[in-house]
Tab-separated table of C-alpha atoms in Angstrom:
chain	number	residue	atom	x	y	z
A	208	UNK	CA	114.788	113.741	30.751
A	209	UNK	CA	114.849	113.223	26.737
A	210	UNK	CA	118.936	113.757	26.069
A	211	UNK	CA	119.738	110.973	23.788
A	212	UNK	CA	121.359	108.130	25.827
A	213	UNK	CA	124.457	108.137	23.245
A	214	UNK	CA	125.090	111.931	23.549
A	215	UNK	CA	123.906	111.213	27.428
A	216	UNK	CA	127.270	109.545	27.602
A	217	UNK	CA	128.998	111.528	25.458
A	218	UNK	CA	128.367	114.415	27.370
A	219	UNK	CA	128.594	112.183	30.749
A	220	UNK	CA	132.269	111.160	30.053
A	221	UNK	CA	133.822	114.260	29.158
A	222	UNK	CA	132.589	115.763	32.233
A	223	UNK	CA	134.422	112.907	33.987
A	224	UNK	CA	137.346	114.350	31.501
A	225	UNK	CA	137.023	118.056	32.978
A	226	UNK	CA	137.459	115.857	36.297
A	227	UNK	CA	140.838	114.167	35.868
A	228	UNK	CA	141.901	116.417	34.436
A	229	UNK	CA	141.274	118.796	37.760
A	230	UNK	CA	139.660	121.606	35.437
A	231	UNK	CA	137.907	124.093	37.571
A	232	UNK	CA	136.328	126.181	34.898
A	233	UNK	CA	134.993	124.106	30.870
A	234	UNK	CA	131.939	124.844	28.269
A	235	UNK	CA	129.495	122.202	29.070
A	236	UNK	CA	128.113	123.661	25.351
A	237	UNK	CA	128.940	127.067	22.867
A	238	UNK	CA	126.267	129.956	22.805
A	239	UNK	CA	127.609	130.680	18.646
A	240	UNK	CA	125.958	133.536	17.201
A	241	UNK	CA	127.203	133.708	13.675
A	242	UNK	CA	125.167	136.482	13.258
A	243	UNK	CA	122.354	139.076	15.247
A	244	UNK	CA	119.790	139.806	11.776
A	245	UNK	CA	116.103	138.277	12.161
A	246	UNK	CA	112.934	138.255	10.038
A	247	UNK	CA	111.164	138.791	12.920
A	248	UNK	CA	111.206	141.495	16.026
A	249	UNK	CA	109.823	139.252	18.944
A	250	UNK	CA	109.639	142.375	21.884
A	251	UNK	CA	111.123	139.608	24.488
A	252	UNK	CA	114.858	140.095	21.917
A	253	UNK	CA	116.868	143.788	21.256
A	254	UNK	CA	119.151	141.323	18.971
A	255	UNK	CA	117.904	143.312	15.747
A	256	UNK	CA	118.369	146.358	17.847
A	257	UNK	CA	122.067	146.567	16.921
A	258	UNK	CA	122.697	149.205	14.452
A	259	UNK	CA	122.345	148.680	10.474
A	260	UNK	CA	126.185	148.118	9.076
A	261	UNK	CA	126.296	145.105	12.165
A	262	UNK	CA	123.111	143.916	11.063
A	263	UNK	CA	124.333	142.989	7.887
A	264	UNK	CA	127.672	141.409	8.927
A	265	UNK	CA	128.039	137.179	8.328
A	266	UNK	CA	130.806	135.701	10.588
A	267	UNK	CA	132.967	133.463	8.317
A	268	UNK	CA	132.578	129.249	8.018
A	269	UNK	CA	136.319	129.309	9.624
A	270	UNK	CA	135.659	131.851	12.281
A	271	UNK	CA	132.407	130.250	13.419
A	272	UNK	CA	133.515	126.188	13.837
A	273	UNK	CA	137.530	128.133	15.049
A	274	UNK	CA	135.340	129.307	17.724
A	275	UNK	CA	133.193	125.541	18.688
A	276	UNK	CA	136.546	124.096	18.369
A	277	UNK	CA	139.062	125.861	20.468
A	278	UNK	CA	136.840	125.289	23.528
A	279	UNK	CA	136.507	121.796	23.101
A	280	UNK	CA	132.908	122.139	24.266
A	281	UNK	CA	130.814	118.990	23.343
A	282	UNK	CA	127.649	120.402	21.918
A	283	UNK	CA	127.202	124.142	20.313
A	284	UNK	CA	123.207	125.910	19.976
A	285	UNK	CA	123.483	127.984	16.912
A	286	UNK	CA	121.463	130.839	17.472
A	287	UNK	CA	120.980	134.565	16.317
A	288	UNK	CA	119.580	136.495	15.252
A	289	UNK	CA	117.789	133.686	12.765
A	290	UNK	CA	120.870	131.474	11.540
A	291	UNK	CA	118.324	129.993	8.729
A	292	UNK	CA	119.275	133.548	7.615
A	293	UNK	CA	123.171	133.179	7.903
A	294	UNK	CA	123.909	131.875	3.741
A	295	UNK	CA	126.360	129.344	4.550
A	296	UNK	CA	124.661	128.133	8.109
A	297	UNK	CA	124.895	124.751	5.979
A	298	UNK	CA	128.267	124.656	6.046
A	299	UNK	CA	129.219	125.013	9.493
A	300	UNK	CA	126.222	122.758	10.510
A	301	UNK	CA	128.529	120.108	8.909
A	302	UNK	CA	132.093	120.717	9.521
A	303	UNK	CA	130.842	121.037	13.408
A	304	UNK	CA	128.802	117.418	12.818
A	305	UNK	CA	131.761	116.519	10.971
A	306	UNK	CA	133.507	116.900	13.824
A	307	UNK	CA	131.181	115.232	15.903
A	308	UNK	CA	129.664	118.176	18.266
A	309	UNK	CA	125.710	118.013	19.222
A	310	UNK	CA	124.324	121.185	17.068
A	311	UNK	CA	120.841	122.871	17.909
A	312	UNK	CA	119.412	125.553	15.187
A	313	UNK	CA	117.353	127.958	17.113
A	314	UNK	CA	115.025	129.253	14.016
A	315	UNK	CA	111.947	131.069	14.285
A	316	UNK	CA	111.014	127.975	12.037
A	317	UNK	CA	110.075	130.725	8.835
A	318	UNK	CA	112.341	129.330	7.068
A	319	UNK	CA	112.742	126.272	7.277
A	320	UNK	CA	111.244	124.111	5.281
A	321	UNK	CA	112.594	126.686	2.997
A	322	UNK	CA	115.893	125.502	3.417
A	323	UNK	CA	116.069	121.539	4.600
A	324	UNK	CA	116.624	120.580	1.793
A	325	UNK	CA	120.511	122.098	2.494
A	326	UNK	CA	120.830	120.336	5.879
A	327	UNK	CA	121.123	116.717	6.377
A	328	UNK	CA	120.010	114.235	9.605
A	329	UNK	CA	122.013	113.319	12.295
A	330	UNK	CA	122.022	111.962	16.099
A	331	UNK	CA	124.327	114.998	15.616
A	332	UNK	CA	122.125	118.032	14.393
A	333	UNK	CA	118.435	119.274	15.911
A	334	UNK	CA	116.217	122.278	14.812
A	335	UNK	CA	115.333	123.785	18.502
A	336	UNK	CA	112.099	125.619	17.006
A	337	UNK	CA	111.622	128.651	19.113
A	338	UNK	CA	107.403	128.126	20.533
A	339	UNK	CA	106.474	129.907	23.499
A	340	UNK	CA	103.074	129.580	23.162
A	341	UNK	CA	99.671	128.184	21.518
A	342	UNK	CA	98.833	130.137	18.144
A	343	UNK	CA	97.978	133.472	19.094
A	344	UNK	CA	99.501	134.006	22.205
A	345	UNK	CA	103.391	132.990	20.347
A	346	UNK	CA	102.623	135.069	17.214
A	347	UNK	CA	101.177	137.665	19.782
A	348	UNK	CA	104.855	137.109	21.485
A	349	UNK	CA	106.790	137.612	18.081
A	350	UNK	CA	104.793	140.204	16.613
A	351	UNK	CA	103.328	138.541	13.428
A	352	UNK	CA	100.106	136.215	12.739
A	353	UNK	CA	101.199	132.864	11.184
A	354	UNK	CA	104.025	132.408	12.223
A	355	UNK	CA	102.783	129.976	15.170
A	356	UNK	CA	100.874	127.094	12.409
A	357	UNK	CA	104.243	127.128	9.796
A	358	UNK	CA	106.297	126.225	12.505
A	359	UNK	CA	103.841	123.852	13.263
A	360	UNK	CA	104.080	122.908	9.342
A	361	UNK	CA	108.180	122.571	9.289
A	362	UNK	CA	108.697	120.424	12.176
A	363	UNK	CA	106.215	117.893	10.379
A	364	UNK	CA	107.593	117.784	7.626
A	365	UNK	CA	111.750	117.648	9.575
A	366	UNK	CA	110.090	115.193	11.448
A	367	UNK	CA	108.762	112.963	8.416
A	368	UNK	CA	112.241	113.629	6.647
A	369	UNK	CA	114.099	111.617	9.529
A	370	UNK	CA	115.483	114.871	11.213
A	371	UNK	CA	115.278	115.231	15.175
A	372	UNK	CA	113.613	118.227	16.030
A	373	UNK	CA	113.439	120.085	19.513
A	374	UNK	CA	111.624	123.054	20.908
A	375	UNK	CA	112.476	126.107	22.863
A	376	UNK	CA	109.933	127.690	25.155
A	377	UNK	CA	110.579	131.117	27.209
A	378	UNK	CA	107.519	132.224	29.805
A	379	UNK	CA	106.963	135.081	30.847
A	380	UNK	CA	104.585	136.752	33.505
A	381	UNK	CA	101.222	136.918	31.312
A	382	UNK	CA	100.832	133.059	31.484
A	383	UNK	CA	99.522	130.801	34.133
A	384	UNK	CA	100.792	126.875	35.103
A	385	UNK	CA	97.475	126.517	31.962
A	386	UNK	CA	99.160	127.868	28.942
A	387	UNK	CA	102.421	126.428	30.014
A	388	UNK	CA	100.370	122.274	30.452
A	389	UNK	CA	99.244	123.449	27.429
A	390	UNK	CA	101.396	124.057	24.764
A	391	UNK	CA	104.273	121.876	26.403
A	392	UNK	CA	101.156	119.064	26.017
A	393	UNK	CA	100.356	120.101	21.892
A	394	UNK	CA	104.548	120.127	21.608
A	395	UNK	CA	104.471	116.766	23.529
A	396	UNK	CA	102.018	115.011	22.412
A	397	UNK	CA	100.008	116.207	19.391
A	398	UNK	CA	103.777	117.137	17.556
A	399	UNK	CA	105.390	114.972	19.453
A	400	UNK	CA	108.976	116.736	19.506
A	401	UNK	CA	111.684	115.008	19.917
A	402	UNK	CA	113.104	117.005	23.496
A	403	UNK	CA	111.768	120.344	24.622
A	404	UNK	CA	113.334	122.576	26.687
A	405	UNK	CA	111.700	125.787	29.323
A	406	UNK	CA	113.401	128.530	30.924
A	407	UNK	CA	111.491	131.267	32.600
A	408	UNK	CA	112.110	134.343	31.145
A	409	UNK	CA	114.441	136.808	32.233
A	410	UNK	CA	114.910	140.530	31.206
A	411	UNK	CA	116.990	141.332	28.199
A	412	UNK	CA	118.411	144.343	29.506
A	413	UNK	CA	117.711	145.613	25.740
A	414	UNK	CA	114.055	143.726	25.057
A	415	UNK	CA	111.404	146.545	24.004
A	416	UNK	CA	109.370	144.617	26.522
A	417	UNK	CA	110.576	144.871	30.375
A	418	UNK	CA	106.931	144.507	32.022
A	419	UNK	CA	106.388	140.924	30.959
A	420	UNK	CA	109.708	139.191	32.879
A	421	UNK	CA	109.491	136.594	35.715
A	422	UNK	CA	111.326	137.116	39.207
A	423	UNK	CA	111.971	134.229	41.116
A	424	UNK	CA	109.129	133.523	43.344
A	425	UNK	CA	107.053	133.826	40.218
A	426	UNK	CA	109.118	131.806	38.649
A	427	UNK	CA	109.317	129.343	41.561
A	428	UNK	CA	105.384	128.807	41.649
A	429	UNK	CA	104.200	128.435	38.106
A	430	UNK	CA	106.304	125.595	36.988
A	431	UNK	CA	105.358	124.357	40.664
A	432	UNK	CA	101.894	124.535	39.141
A	433	UNK	CA	102.459	123.162	35.581
A	434	UNK	CA	104.749	120.657	36.662
A	435	UNK	CA	102.771	119.207	39.003
A	436	UNK	CA	99.723	115.838	38.479
A	437	UNK	CA	102.741	113.242	36.197
A	438	UNK	CA	103.544	116.738	33.713
A	439	UNK	CA	106.430	116.355	35.030
A	440	UNK	CA	107.194	112.451	35.291
A	441	UNK	CA	105.925	113.386	31.142
A	442	UNK	CA	106.585	115.779	29.662
A	443	UNK	CA	110.111	115.313	27.274
A	444	UNK	CA	112.001	117.587	28.876
A	445	UNK	CA	116.328	118.283	28.380
A	446	UNK	CA	116.834	118.730	31.364
A	447	UNK	CA	118.329	117.659	34.036
A	448	UNK	CA	116.408	116.159	37.574
A	449	UNK	CA	118.014	118.884	39.499
A	450	UNK	CA	117.325	121.818	36.632
A	451	UNK	CA	113.350	121.361	37.103
A	452	UNK	CA	113.803	121.255	41.114
A	453	UNK	CA	115.744	124.155	40.637
A	454	UNK	CA	112.708	125.481	38.625
A	455	UNK	CA	110.024	125.111	41.003
A	456	UNK	CA	111.833	125.644	43.922
A	457	UNK	CA	113.219	122.859	45.127
A	458	UNK	CA	116.020	122.823	45.033
A	459	UNK	CA	118.917	126.176	44.364
A	460	UNK	CA	123.150	126.534	43.022
A	461	UNK	CA	125.082	129.352	42.328
A	462	UNK	CA	125.067	130.836	38.554
A	463	UNK	CA	128.177	129.253	36.435
A	464	UNK	CA	128.157	131.293	33.056
A	465	UNK	CA	131.128	130.104	32.681
A	466	UNK	CA	129.809	126.735	31.483
A	467	UNK	CA	127.834	128.514	28.461
A	468	UNK	CA	129.532	130.228	26.726
A	469	UNK	CA	128.262	133.136	24.167
A	470	UNK	CA	130.235	134.112	21.111
A	471	UNK	CA	128.764	136.316	18.044
A	472	UNK	CA	130.653	138.525	15.858
A	473	UNK	CA	132.072	140.379	18.522
A	474	UNK	CA	133.722	138.109	20.577
A	475	UNK	CA	133.275	135.758	23.159
A	476	UNK	CA	130.944	138.101	25.809
A	477	UNK	CA	130.905	138.708	29.317
A	478	UNK	CA	129.588	136.601	30.979
A	479	UNK	CA	126.745	135.789	29.325
A	480	UNK	CA	124.706	136.085	26.113
A	481	UNK	CA	121.540	137.683	28.756
A	482	UNK	CA	124.370	140.726	29.937
A	483	UNK	CA	127.452	142.391	27.971
A	484	UNK	CA	130.253	143.290	30.820
A	485	UNK	CA	132.348	143.557	27.134
A	486	UNK	CA	133.912	141.221	24.586
A	487	UNK	CA	137.626	138.720	24.708
A	488	UNK	CA	139.442	137.481	21.657
A	489	UNK	CA	139.229	134.177	22.570
A	490	UNK	CA	138.242	131.345	25.168
A	491	UNK	CA	140.939	131.146	27.064
A	492	UNK	CA	141.120	135.192	27.889
A	493	UNK	CA	137.161	135.204	28.954
A	494	UNK	CA	138.181	131.839	31.174
A	495	UNK	CA	140.684	132.959	32.961
A	496	UNK	CA	139.999	136.998	33.051
A	497	UNK	CA	136.846	137.425	33.820
A	498	UNK	CA	136.189	137.793	37.008
A	499	UNK	CA	133.395	135.430	37.966
A	500	UNK	CA	133.352	135.408	41.598
A	501	UNK	CA	131.340	138.821	41.200
A	502	UNK	CA	127.669	137.798	38.810
A	503	UNK	CA	125.126	135.264	40.408
A	504	UNK	CA	121.678	136.457	42.095
A	505	UNK	CA	122.456	137.995	46.023
A	506	UNK	CA	125.662	140.183	43.746
A	507	UNK	CA	125.038	141.244	40.498
A	508	UNK	CA	121.660	143.205	40.629
A	509	UNK	CA	121.287	143.201	37.469
A	510	UNK	CA	120.878	138.520	38.060
A	511	UNK	CA	118.581	139.399	40.858
A	512	UNK	CA	115.586	137.865	38.831
A	513	UNK	CA	117.484	135.002	35.949
A	514	UNK	CA	116.573	132.102	36.879
A	515	UNK	CA	117.682	131.206	32.814
A	516	UNK	CA	119.166	127.996	31.538
A	517	UNK	CA	122.103	129.582	30.741
A	518	UNK	CA	123.261	129.878	34.382
A	519	UNK	CA	122.097	127.429	36.528
A	520	UNK	CA	121.160	124.387	33.983
A	521	UNK	CA	125.166	123.888	34.142
A	522	UNK	CA	125.393	123.898	38.253
A	523	UNK	CA	122.746	121.658	38.009
A	524	UNK	CA	124.401	118.852	35.653
A	525	UNK	CA	127.241	119.312	37.649
A	526	UNK	CA	125.761	118.837	41.152
A	527	UNK	CA	124.161	115.564	39.849
A	528	UNK	CA	127.515	114.225	38.242
A	529	UNK	CA	128.883	114.897	42.128
A	530	UNK	CA	126.409	113.063	43.876
A	531	UNK	CA	125.587	108.762	43.425
A	532	UNK	CA	122.119	110.073	43.834
A	533	UNK	CA	121.118	112.012	41.501
A	534	UNK	CA	123.353	110.387	38.474
A	535	UNK	CA	121.409	107.558	38.738
A	536	UNK	CA	118.193	109.491	39.021
A	537	UNK	CA	119.309	111.218	35.376
A	538	UNK	CA	120.259	107.813	33.789
A	539	UNK	CA	116.995	106.408	34.921
A	540	UNK	CA	114.677	109.097	33.087
A	541	UNK	CA	117.136	108.946	30.374
A	542	UNK	CA	116.718	105.265	30.084
A	543	UNK	CA	112.894	106.464	30.570
A	544	UNK	CA	112.539	109.175	28.090
A	545	UNK	CA	114.516	107.431	25.554
A	546	UNK	CA	111.909	104.385	25.644
């Protein structure tokens, strides 16, 4: 796990505080969507299918920052849509960083070099660039040529300026262990990004492409082979060891979607950003008025093939905190990854 040691300590302290307060449900990271508009039309995403009036909306800064503070989460993932299209995205980031929230700005990187001067390098801030494969594969997934090359140049420039640069890669049933190895080797060894997040594609109901999502058995087999030969230990993956165990079928967990809540223009989304069973105006109502027990694999048929990090990474983190052996394992991998 390549999470910086300072961040690991901060999150660990936060988890201990929740346990001492005997809070059963609490957020690890808020997924904030201050807009739905995007400058791409990716086949695996349905955000831009919202009506034109919704796509024109931009969340006010005070509303965005207030939602994160209301939740109390130590980390924020800002997505969308494409967040760099928000005219005040730099102010949202600045205010969250001032509150010492760890902020990951998820972007396709098309506007990254143009907007980079608006941001300041900080241990609390990172660009999180979406990369789904090497050049041809990535450009095909986002339905536009040249996106991969622009993303690479943007990441190089950001690293040169002292920014933390992370990546987020989604893999589909058209991927093989070799295509995963190739892109992660490139990001890890050639671009030397600070950390990488990976996720099996989940059948997001509004996505135009419904044919290439992974099933559970496919996911386990795919990552088991990709992780072999020492790759898992060598790559700077921003995941807990138990979540990586989960991906390759060495462990199984229930869903804890409440730990990575989504807040968008519509409010707090039930139960997660991948499924929409309605919205509520406050985080407290989301936690207290949602029947969390009815979600997850084996409970809701929509969850049957889901192994996404938004549902299962929190469970792995909590399981790690509940085991001295796993906690020591996570610390060892964190220290090793920070060298």
